[in-house]
Amino acid sequence: MKFAVTVVTPPGYAHSAAFHEVAETLHHALRSLGHDSVMTCEGRLDGRRHIVLGSNLLPHCGLTLAPDAILYNLEQVHAGSEWITPALLGLLRRHVVWDYSEANARAFAALGVQVARVVPIGYVPELTRIRFAEPRDIDVLFFGSMCPRRANVIDRMRAAGIDAIAVFGLYGRPRDRLIARAKLLLNVHGRVDGVLEIVRLSYLLANGCAVLSERCANPRDEAPLAHAIAFADYDALPGRAAELLASTAQRERLARDGLAEMQARRAADYLRAALA
């Protein structure tokens, strides 16, 4: 079967690049299953079934989609989200919808959107590609949008003498070069009730990064990864970072377990089941 993995890319909008690693994962997994796959920004290529990432951007760019396009949602679904608009919900109701999260699927159901398949974020070997610097000269790296609760943690780390760097809008190789220099990668929820940002974290785990994350509002979200990510309560993050920075052995153990966990989550298996 022929597929096209589409990343919705409005002109001048750099943040569509946030979807690229998931797009690569789908593309390589489809090919490993024997399918013909291309990556594209187009929404309607003759003879191909599209799997569309970044559907939250569709109301803002007017991309024409094939009627049988699959919209694979990667955004967190919660009340007050700037992305979950009536226009987007109407679009989702007209297409087959996938989601990476059971919690999102339940939230969508309450909004009248049926998620046909929950397709977890999986692993392909092609994404294990970051070569780490020696020595690593950044203590803690956070990448993502900034908000007061994230800035507070980073400021407290800096006040404790930790070299903590935060970046936003950096993707691809420039971002990977920073990751390669970092001893520890930090994840902090944008909201108190935030779910685990597995879309972002999966790439870090696939590259053997040691990750420190704020605990999840729902313990079930973090339980499968408790051995692979160092979890800590929000207020305890600076102290836990200091502990991990003092222990190369702990960081190396997290890196090994994180990579092994992602390798066990084969994207090809998830796609085979979703397409059955």
mmCIF file of C-alpha atoms in Angstrom:
data_model
loop_
_atom_site.group_PDB
_atom_site.id
_atom_site.type_symbol
_atom_site.label_atom_id
_atom_site.label_comp_id
_atom_site.label_asym_id
_atom_site.label_seq_id
_atom_site.Cartn_x
_atom_site.Cartn_y
_atom_site.Cartn_z
ATOM 1 C CA MET A 1 0.000 0.000 0.000
ATOM 2 C CA LYS A 2 1.162 3.558 -0.669
ATOM 3 C CA PHE A 3 1.227 6.145 2.126
ATOM 4 C CA ALA A 4 2.190 9.779 2.537
ATOM 5 C CA VAL A 5 3.199 11.066 5.968
ATOM 6 C CA THR A 6 2.113 14.713 5.916
ATOM 7 C CA VAL A 7 3.421 17.402 8.266
ATOM 8 C CA VAL A 8 1.080 20.406 8.123
ATOM 9 C CA THR A 9 3.436 23.318 7.477
ATOM 10 C CA PRO A 10 1.885 26.794 7.270
ATOM 11 C CA PRO A 11 4.157 29.332 5.516
ATOM 12 C CA GLY A 12 6.561 30.934 7.954
ATOM 13 C CA TYR A 13 5.564 28.689 10.865
ATOM 14 C CA ALA A 14 8.798 27.143 12.161
ATOM 15 C CA HIS A 15 7.191 25.026 14.881
ATOM 16 C CA SER A 16 5.833 22.437 12.450
ATOM 17 C CA ALA A 17 9.329 20.989 12.782
ATOM 18 C CA ALA A 18 8.273 19.711 16.214
ATOM 19 C CA PHE A 19 6.404 16.934 14.370
ATOM 20 C CA HIS A 20 9.329 15.809 12.219
ATOM 21 C CA GLU A 21 10.649 13.022 14.447
ATOM 22 C CA VAL A 22 7.214 11.409 14.709
ATOM 23 C CA ALA A 23 6.830 11.777 10.936
ATOM 24 C CA GLU A 24 10.169 10.030 10.425
ATOM 25 C CA THR A 25 9.107 7.294 12.825
ATOM 26 C CA LEU A 26 5.907 6.638 10.881
ATOM 27 C CA HIS A 27 7.710 6.785 7.533
ATOM 28 C CA HIS A 28 10.419 4.286 8.490
ATOM 29 C CA ALA A 29 7.958 2.002 10.266
ATOM 30 C CA LEU A 30 5.686 1.904 7.209
ATOM 31 C CA ARG A 31 8.625 1.044 4.987
ATOM 32 C CA SER A 32 9.740 -1.696 7.390
ATOM 33 C CA LEU A 33 6.263 -3.212 7.001
ATOM 34 C CA GLY A 34 6.719 -3.302 3.230
ATOM 35 C CA HIS A 35 4.645 -0.235 2.360
ATOM 36 C CA ASP A 36 5.632 2.532 -0.038
ATOM 37 C CA SER A 37 5.939 5.749 2.007
ATOM 38 C CA VAL A 38 6.934 9.349 1.353
ATOM 39 C CA MET A 39 7.205 12.329 3.676
ATOM 40 C CA THR A 40 5.520 15.490 2.452
ATOM 41 C CA CYS A 41 3.782 18.764 3.292
ATOM 42 C CA GLU A 42 1.012 17.971 0.788
ATOM 43 C CA GLY A 43 -2.405 16.771 1.845
ATOM 44 C CA ARG A 44 -3.636 15.088 -1.312
ATOM 45 C CA LEU A 45 -1.232 13.019 -3.394
ATOM 46 C CA ASP A 46 -2.864 10.702 -5.916
ATOM 47 C CA GLY A 47 -2.749 7.034 -5.015
ATOM 48 C CA ARG A 48 -1.527 7.516 -1.456
ATOM 49 C CA ARG A 49 -3.258 7.390 1.909
ATOM 50 C CA HIS A 50 -2.165 10.320 4.040
ATOM 51 C CA ILE A 51 -1.315 10.198 7.740
ATOM 52 C CA VAL A 52 -1.435 13.836 8.808
ATOM 53 C CA LEU A 53 0.534 15.342 11.698
ATOM 54 C CA GLY A 54 -0.191 18.843 12.934
ATOM 55 C CA SER A 55 -3.924 18.749 12.244
ATOM 56 C CA ASN A 56 -4.340 21.459 14.892
ATOM 57 C CA LEU A 57 -2.784 23.821 12.331
ATOM 58 C CA LEU A 58 -5.222 22.985 9.541
ATOM 59 C CA PRO A 59 -7.815 25.660 10.427
ATOM 60 C CA HIS A 60 -5.056 28.252 9.997
ATOM 61 C CA CYS A 61 -3.620 27.206 6.643
ATOM 62 C CA GLY A 62 -6.389 25.797 4.423
ATOM 63 C CA LEU A 63 -4.505 22.705 3.280
ATOM 64 C CA THR A 64 -6.712 20.480 1.110
ATOM 65 C CA LEU A 65 -6.882 16.928 2.451
ATOM 66 C CA ALA A 66 -7.746 13.675 0.750
ATOM 67 C CA PRO A 67 -11.131 12.396 2.023
ATOM 68 C CA ASP A 68 -9.534 9.234 3.461
ATOM 69 C CA ALA A 69 -6.727 11.089 5.263
ATOM 70 C CA ILE A 70 -5.944 9.920 8.799
ATOM 71 C CA LEU A 71 -5.492 12.792 11.268
ATOM 72 C CA TYR A 72 -2.998 11.724 13.941
ATOM 73 C CA ASN A 73 -3.354 14.107 16.886
ATOM 74 C CA LEU A 74 -0.208 14.837 18.912
ATOM 75 C CA GLU A 75 -1.573 17.690 21.042
ATOM 76 C CA GLN A 76 -2.736 17.377 24.629
ATOM 77 C CA VAL A 77 -6.532 17.667 24.776
ATOM 78 C CA HIS A 78 -7.791 19.710 27.704
ATOM 79 C CA ALA A 79 -10.268 22.462 28.502
ATOM 80 C CA GLY A 80 -8.968 25.860 27.469
ATOM 81 C CA SER A 81 -6.483 24.574 24.899
ATOM 82 C CA GLU A 82 -5.834 27.176 22.220
ATOM 83 C CA TRP A 83 -5.643 24.383 19.637
ATOM 84 C CA ILE A 84 -8.845 22.463 20.357
ATOM 85 C CA THR A 85 -11.194 24.841 18.543
ATOM 86 C CA PRO A 86 -14.667 24.299 17.032
ATOM 87 C CA ALA A 87 -13.083 24.454 13.580
ATOM 88 C CA LEU A 88 -10.628 21.681 14.450
ATOM 89 C CA LEU A 89 -13.316 19.536 16.075
ATOM 90 C CA GLY A 90 -15.469 19.828 12.965
ATOM 91 C CA LEU A 91 -12.547 18.720 10.826
ATOM 92 C CA LEU A 92 -11.753 15.777 13.080
ATOM 93 C CA ARG A 93 -15.361 14.598 12.916
ATOM 94 C CA ARG A 94 -15.052 14.319 9.125
ATOM 95 C CA HIS A 95 -11.920 12.156 9.117
ATOM 96 C CA VAL A 96 -10.440 9.058 10.676
ATOM 97 C CA VAL A 97 -8.636 10.130 13.854
ATOM 98 C CA TRP A 98 -5.660 8.545 15.609
ATOM 99 C CA ASP A 99 -4.205 9.694 18.892
ATOM 100 C CA TYR A 100 -1.125 8.755 20.886
ATOM 101 C CA SER A 101 -2.924 8.921 24.241
ATOM 102 C CA GLU A 102 -5.817 7.040 25.842
ATOM 103 C CA ALA A 103 -6.516 10.139 27.974
ATOM 104 C CA ASN A 104 -6.800 12.265 24.840
ATOM 105 C CA ALA A 105 -9.147 9.719 23.281
ATOM 106 C CA ARG A 106 -11.446 9.958 26.291
ATOM 107 C CA ALA A 107 -11.331 13.761 26.208
ATOM 108 C CA PHE A 108 -12.122 13.785 22.492
ATOM 109 C CA ALA A 109 -15.064 11.421 23.021
ATOM 110 C CA ALA A 110 -16.566 13.936 25.436
ATOM 111 C CA LEU A 111 -16.261 16.529 22.650
ATOM 112 C CA GLY A 112 -17.990 14.350 20.061
ATOM 113 C CA VAL A 113 -14.853 13.138 18.281
ATOM 114 C CA GLN A 114 -14.352 9.398 17.885
ATOM 115 C CA VAL A 115 -10.709 8.282 17.997
ATOM 116 C CA ALA A 116 -10.495 5.221 15.768
ATOM 117 C CA ARG A 117 -7.123 4.028 17.041
ATOM 118 C CA VAL A 118 -4.798 4.895 19.908
ATOM 119 C CA VAL A 119 -1.359 4.553 18.318
ATOM 120 C CA PRO A 120 1.426 5.029 20.889
ATOM 121 C CA ILE A 121 4.653 6.785 19.986
ATOM 122 C CA GLY A 122 7.031 4.027 18.961
ATOM 123 C CA TYR A 123 10.653 3.404 18.078
ATOM 124 C CA VAL A 124 12.566 3.014 14.832
ATOM 125 C CA PRO A 125 16.362 2.535 14.770
ATOM 126 C CA GLU A 126 16.824 5.446 12.366
ATOM 127 C CA LEU A 127 16.081 7.914 15.171
ATOM 128 C CA THR A 128 18.962 6.769 17.381
ATOM 129 C CA ARG A 129 21.500 9.171 15.914
ATOM 130 C CA ILE A 130 22.820 11.721 18.432
ATOM 131 C CA ARG A 131 26.552 11.438 19.138
ATOM 132 C CA PHE A 132 27.277 12.842 22.556
ATOM 133 C CA ALA A 133 30.043 15.351 23.162
ATOM 134 C CA GLU A 134 32.969 14.546 25.427
ATOM 135 C CA PRO A 135 32.949 16.137 27.862
ATOM 136 C CA ARG A 136 29.341 17.285 28.129
ATOM 137 C CA ASP A 137 29.469 20.926 29.181
ATOM 138 C CA ILE A 138 25.753 21.624 29.869
ATOM 139 C CA ASP A 139 24.346 20.402 33.184
ATOM 140 C CA VAL A 140 20.622 20.576 32.415
ATOM 141 C CA LEU A 141 18.845 21.294 29.120
ATOM 142 C CA PHE A 142 15.159 22.128 28.696
ATOM 143 C CA PHE A 143 13.663 22.707 25.268
ATOM 144 C CA GLY A 144 10.093 23.778 24.640
ATOM 145 C CA SER A 145 7.820 26.752 25.144
ATOM 146 C CA MET A 146 8.380 28.771 28.304
ATOM 147 C CA CYS A 147 5.775 29.572 30.956
ATOM 148 C CA PRO A 148 6.039 30.789 34.563
ATOM 149 C CA ARG A 149 6.023 27.352 36.191
ATOM 150 C CA ARG A 150 8.795 26.111 33.883
ATOM 151 C CA ALA A 151 10.829 29.304 34.283
ATOM 152 C CA ASN A 152 10.563 29.016 38.066
ATOM 153 C CA VAL A 153 12.206 25.574 38.102
ATOM 154 C CA ILE A 154 14.991 26.674 35.783
ATOM 155 C CA ASP A 155 15.640 29.839 37.822
ATOM 156 C CA ARG A 156 15.845 27.788 41.025
ATOM 157 C CA MET A 157 18.336 25.432 39.405
ATOM 158 C CA ARG A 158 20.517 28.335 38.319
ATOM 159 C CA ALA A 159 20.321 29.847 41.800
ATOM 160 C CA ALA A 160 21.635 26.516 43.123
ATOM 161 C CA GLY A 161 24.654 26.730 40.832
ATOM 162 C CA ILE A 162 23.385 24.366 38.132
ATOM 163 C CA ASP A 163 24.143 25.333 34.536
ATOM 164 C CA ALA A 164 20.565 25.071 33.233
ATOM 165 C CA ILE A 165 19.820 26.119 29.658
ATOM 166 C CA ALA A 166 16.340 26.620 28.172
ATOM 167 C CA VAL A 167 15.653 26.986 24.448
ATOM 168 C CA PHE A 168 12.516 27.342 22.351
ATOM 169 C CA GLY A 169 12.014 27.180 18.605
ATOM 170 C CA LEU A 170 15.154 25.120 17.992
ATOM 171 C CA TYR A 171 14.681 21.915 16.011
ATOM 172 C CA GLY A 172 16.602 19.317 14.040
ATOM 173 C CA ARG A 173 20.382 19.340 14.019
ATOM 174 C CA PRO A 174 20.869 22.613 15.950
ATOM 175 C CA ARG A 175 18.741 21.207 18.771
ATOM 176 C CA ASP A 176 20.497 17.835 18.585
ATOM 177 C CA ARG A 177 23.882 19.526 18.960
ATOM 178 C CA LEU A 178 22.690 21.028 22.248
ATOM 179 C CA ILE A 179 21.254 17.698 23.412
ATOM 180 C CA ALA A 180 24.623 16.097 22.691
ATOM 181 C CA ARG A 181 26.267 18.476 25.186
ATOM 182 C CA ALA A 182 23.768 17.970 28.016
ATOM 183 C CA LYS A 183 24.270 15.685 31.000
ATOM 184 C CA LEU A 184 20.585 15.762 31.903
ATOM 185 C CA LEU A 185 17.392 16.600 29.980
ATOM 186 C CA LEU A 186 14.562 18.261 31.897
ATOM 187 C CA ASN A 187 10.806 17.920 31.399
ATOM 188 C CA VAL A 188 8.378 20.217 33.254
ATOM 189 C CA HIS A 189 4.654 20.307 32.539
ATOM 190 C CA GLY A 190 3.146 23.501 31.220
ATOM 191 C CA ARG A 191 0.122 22.905 33.498
ATOM 192 C CA VAL A 192 -0.291 21.566 37.009
ATOM 193 C CA ASP A 193 -2.502 18.771 35.640
ATOM 194 C CA GLY A 194 -0.217 18.047 32.699
ATOM 195 C CA VAL A 195 0.164 14.578 31.210
ATOM 196 C CA LEU A 196 3.542 13.142 30.295
ATOM 197 C CA GLU A 197 4.971 14.783 27.164
ATOM 198 C CA ILE A 198 5.877 11.461 25.552
ATOM 199 C CA VAL A 199 5.904 12.960 22.038
ATOM 200 C CA ARG A 200 8.906 15.043 23.080
ATOM 201 C CA LEU A 201 10.477 12.547 25.463
ATOM 202 C CA SER A 202 10.401 9.568 23.099
ATOM 203 C CA TYR A 203 13.145 11.085 20.939
ATOM 204 C CA LEU A 204 15.329 11.710 23.983
ATOM 205 C CA LEU A 205 14.879 8.159 25.247
ATOM 206 C CA ALA A 206 15.576 6.772 21.774
ATOM 207 C CA ASN A 207 18.923 8.559 21.877
ATOM 208 C CA GLY A 208 19.999 7.362 25.302
ATOM 209 C CA CYS A 209 19.494 10.647 27.152
ATOM 210 C CA ALA A 210 19.158 10.768 30.923
ATOM 211 C CA VAL A 211 15.810 12.454 31.589
ATOM 212 C CA LEU A 212 14.446 14.137 34.718
ATOM 213 C CA SER A 213 10.708 14.819 34.609
ATOM 214 C CA GLU A 214 8.080 16.339 36.818
ATOM 215 C CA ARG A 215 5.644 13.736 38.108
ATOM 216 C CA CYS A 216 2.349 13.313 36.271
ATOM 217 C CA ALA A 217 -1.054 14.227 37.652
ATOM 218 C CA ASN A 218 -2.115 10.647 36.910
ATOM 219 C CA PRO A 219 0.440 8.139 38.283
ATOM 220 C CA ARG A 220 -0.598 5.652 35.594
ATOM 221 C CA ASP A 221 1.022 7.896 32.986
ATOM 222 C CA GLU A 222 4.477 7.539 34.521
ATOM 223 C CA ALA A 223 4.341 3.989 35.898
ATOM 224 C CA PRO A 224 5.497 2.236 32.668
ATOM 225 C CA LEU A 225 8.525 4.554 32.522
ATOM 226 C CA ALA A 226 9.429 4.702 36.210
ATOM 227 C CA HIS A 227 12.644 2.745 35.550
ATOM 228 C CA ALA A 228 13.601 4.803 32.485
ATOM 229 C CA ILE A 229 12.947 8.401 33.615
ATOM 230 C CA ALA A 230 13.799 10.033 36.941
ATOM 231 C CA PHE A 231 10.505 11.441 38.226
ATOM 232 C CA ALA A 232 10.253 14.048 40.966
ATOM 233 C CA ASP A 233 7.610 16.332 42.415
ATOM 234 C CA TYR A 234 7.626 19.863 41.022
ATOM 235 C CA ASP A 235 9.272 21.484 44.059
ATOM 236 C CA ALA A 236 11.871 18.713 44.290
ATOM 237 C CA LEU A 237 13.164 19.020 40.707
ATOM 238 C CA PRO A 238 16.207 21.255 41.463
ATOM 239 C CA GLY A 239 17.345 18.996 44.291
ATOM 240 C CA ARG A 240 16.853 15.839 42.228
ATOM 241 C CA ALA A 241 18.795 17.402 39.361
ATOM 242 C CA ALA A 242 21.708 18.091 41.714
ATOM 243 C CA GLU A 243 21.651 14.447 42.875
ATOM 244 C CA LEU A 244 21.712 13.141 39.323
ATOM 245 C CA LEU A 245 24.445 15.530 38.247
ATOM 246 C CA ALA A 246 26.574 14.212 41.113
ATOM 247 C CA SER A 247 26.135 10.603 39.960
ATOM 248 C CA THR A 248 27.385 9.574 36.541
ATOM 249 C CA ALA A 249 26.311 6.018 37.331
ATOM 250 C CA GLN A 250 22.673 7.029 37.892
ATOM 251 C CA ARG A 251 22.574 9.019 34.664
ATOM 252 C CA GLU A 252 24.130 6.190 32.681
ATOM 253 C CA ARG A 253 21.621 3.727 34.129
ATOM 254 C CA LEU A 254 18.710 6.003 33.158
ATOM 255 C CA ALA A 255 20.129 6.386 29.650
ATOM 256 C CA ARG A 256 20.442 2.609 29.187
ATOM 257 C CA ASP A 257 16.998 1.828 30.580
ATOM 258 C CA GLY A 258 15.362 4.640 28.611
ATOM 259 C CA LEU A 259 16.813 3.421 25.336
ATOM 260 C CA ALA A 260 15.880 -0.184 26.082
ATOM 261 C CA GLU A 261 12.307 0.864 26.919
ATOM 262 C CA MET A 262 11.914 2.757 23.644
ATOM 263 C CA GLN A 263 13.441 -0.084 21.637
ATOM 264 C CA ALA A 264 10.775 -2.373 23.074
ATOM 265 C CA ARG A 265 8.046 -0.041 21.804
ATOM 266 C CA ARG A 266 8.325 -0.926 18.135
ATOM 267 C CA ALA A 267 6.533 1.568 15.918
ATOM 268 C CA ALA A 268 6.044 -1.093 13.258
ATOM 269 C CA ASP A 269 4.015 -3.197 15.695
ATOM 270 C CA TYR A 270 1.788 -0.256 16.587
ATOM 271 C CA LEU A 271 1.216 0.620 12.942
ATOM 272 C CA ARG A 272 0.523 -2.963 11.922
ATOM 273 C CA ALA A 273 -2.231 -3.134 14.528
ATOM 274 C CA ALA A 274 -3.630 0.302 13.638
ATOM 275 C CA LEU A 275 -3.835 -0.519 9.929
ATOM 276 C CA ALA A 276 -5.280 -3.989 10.351
#
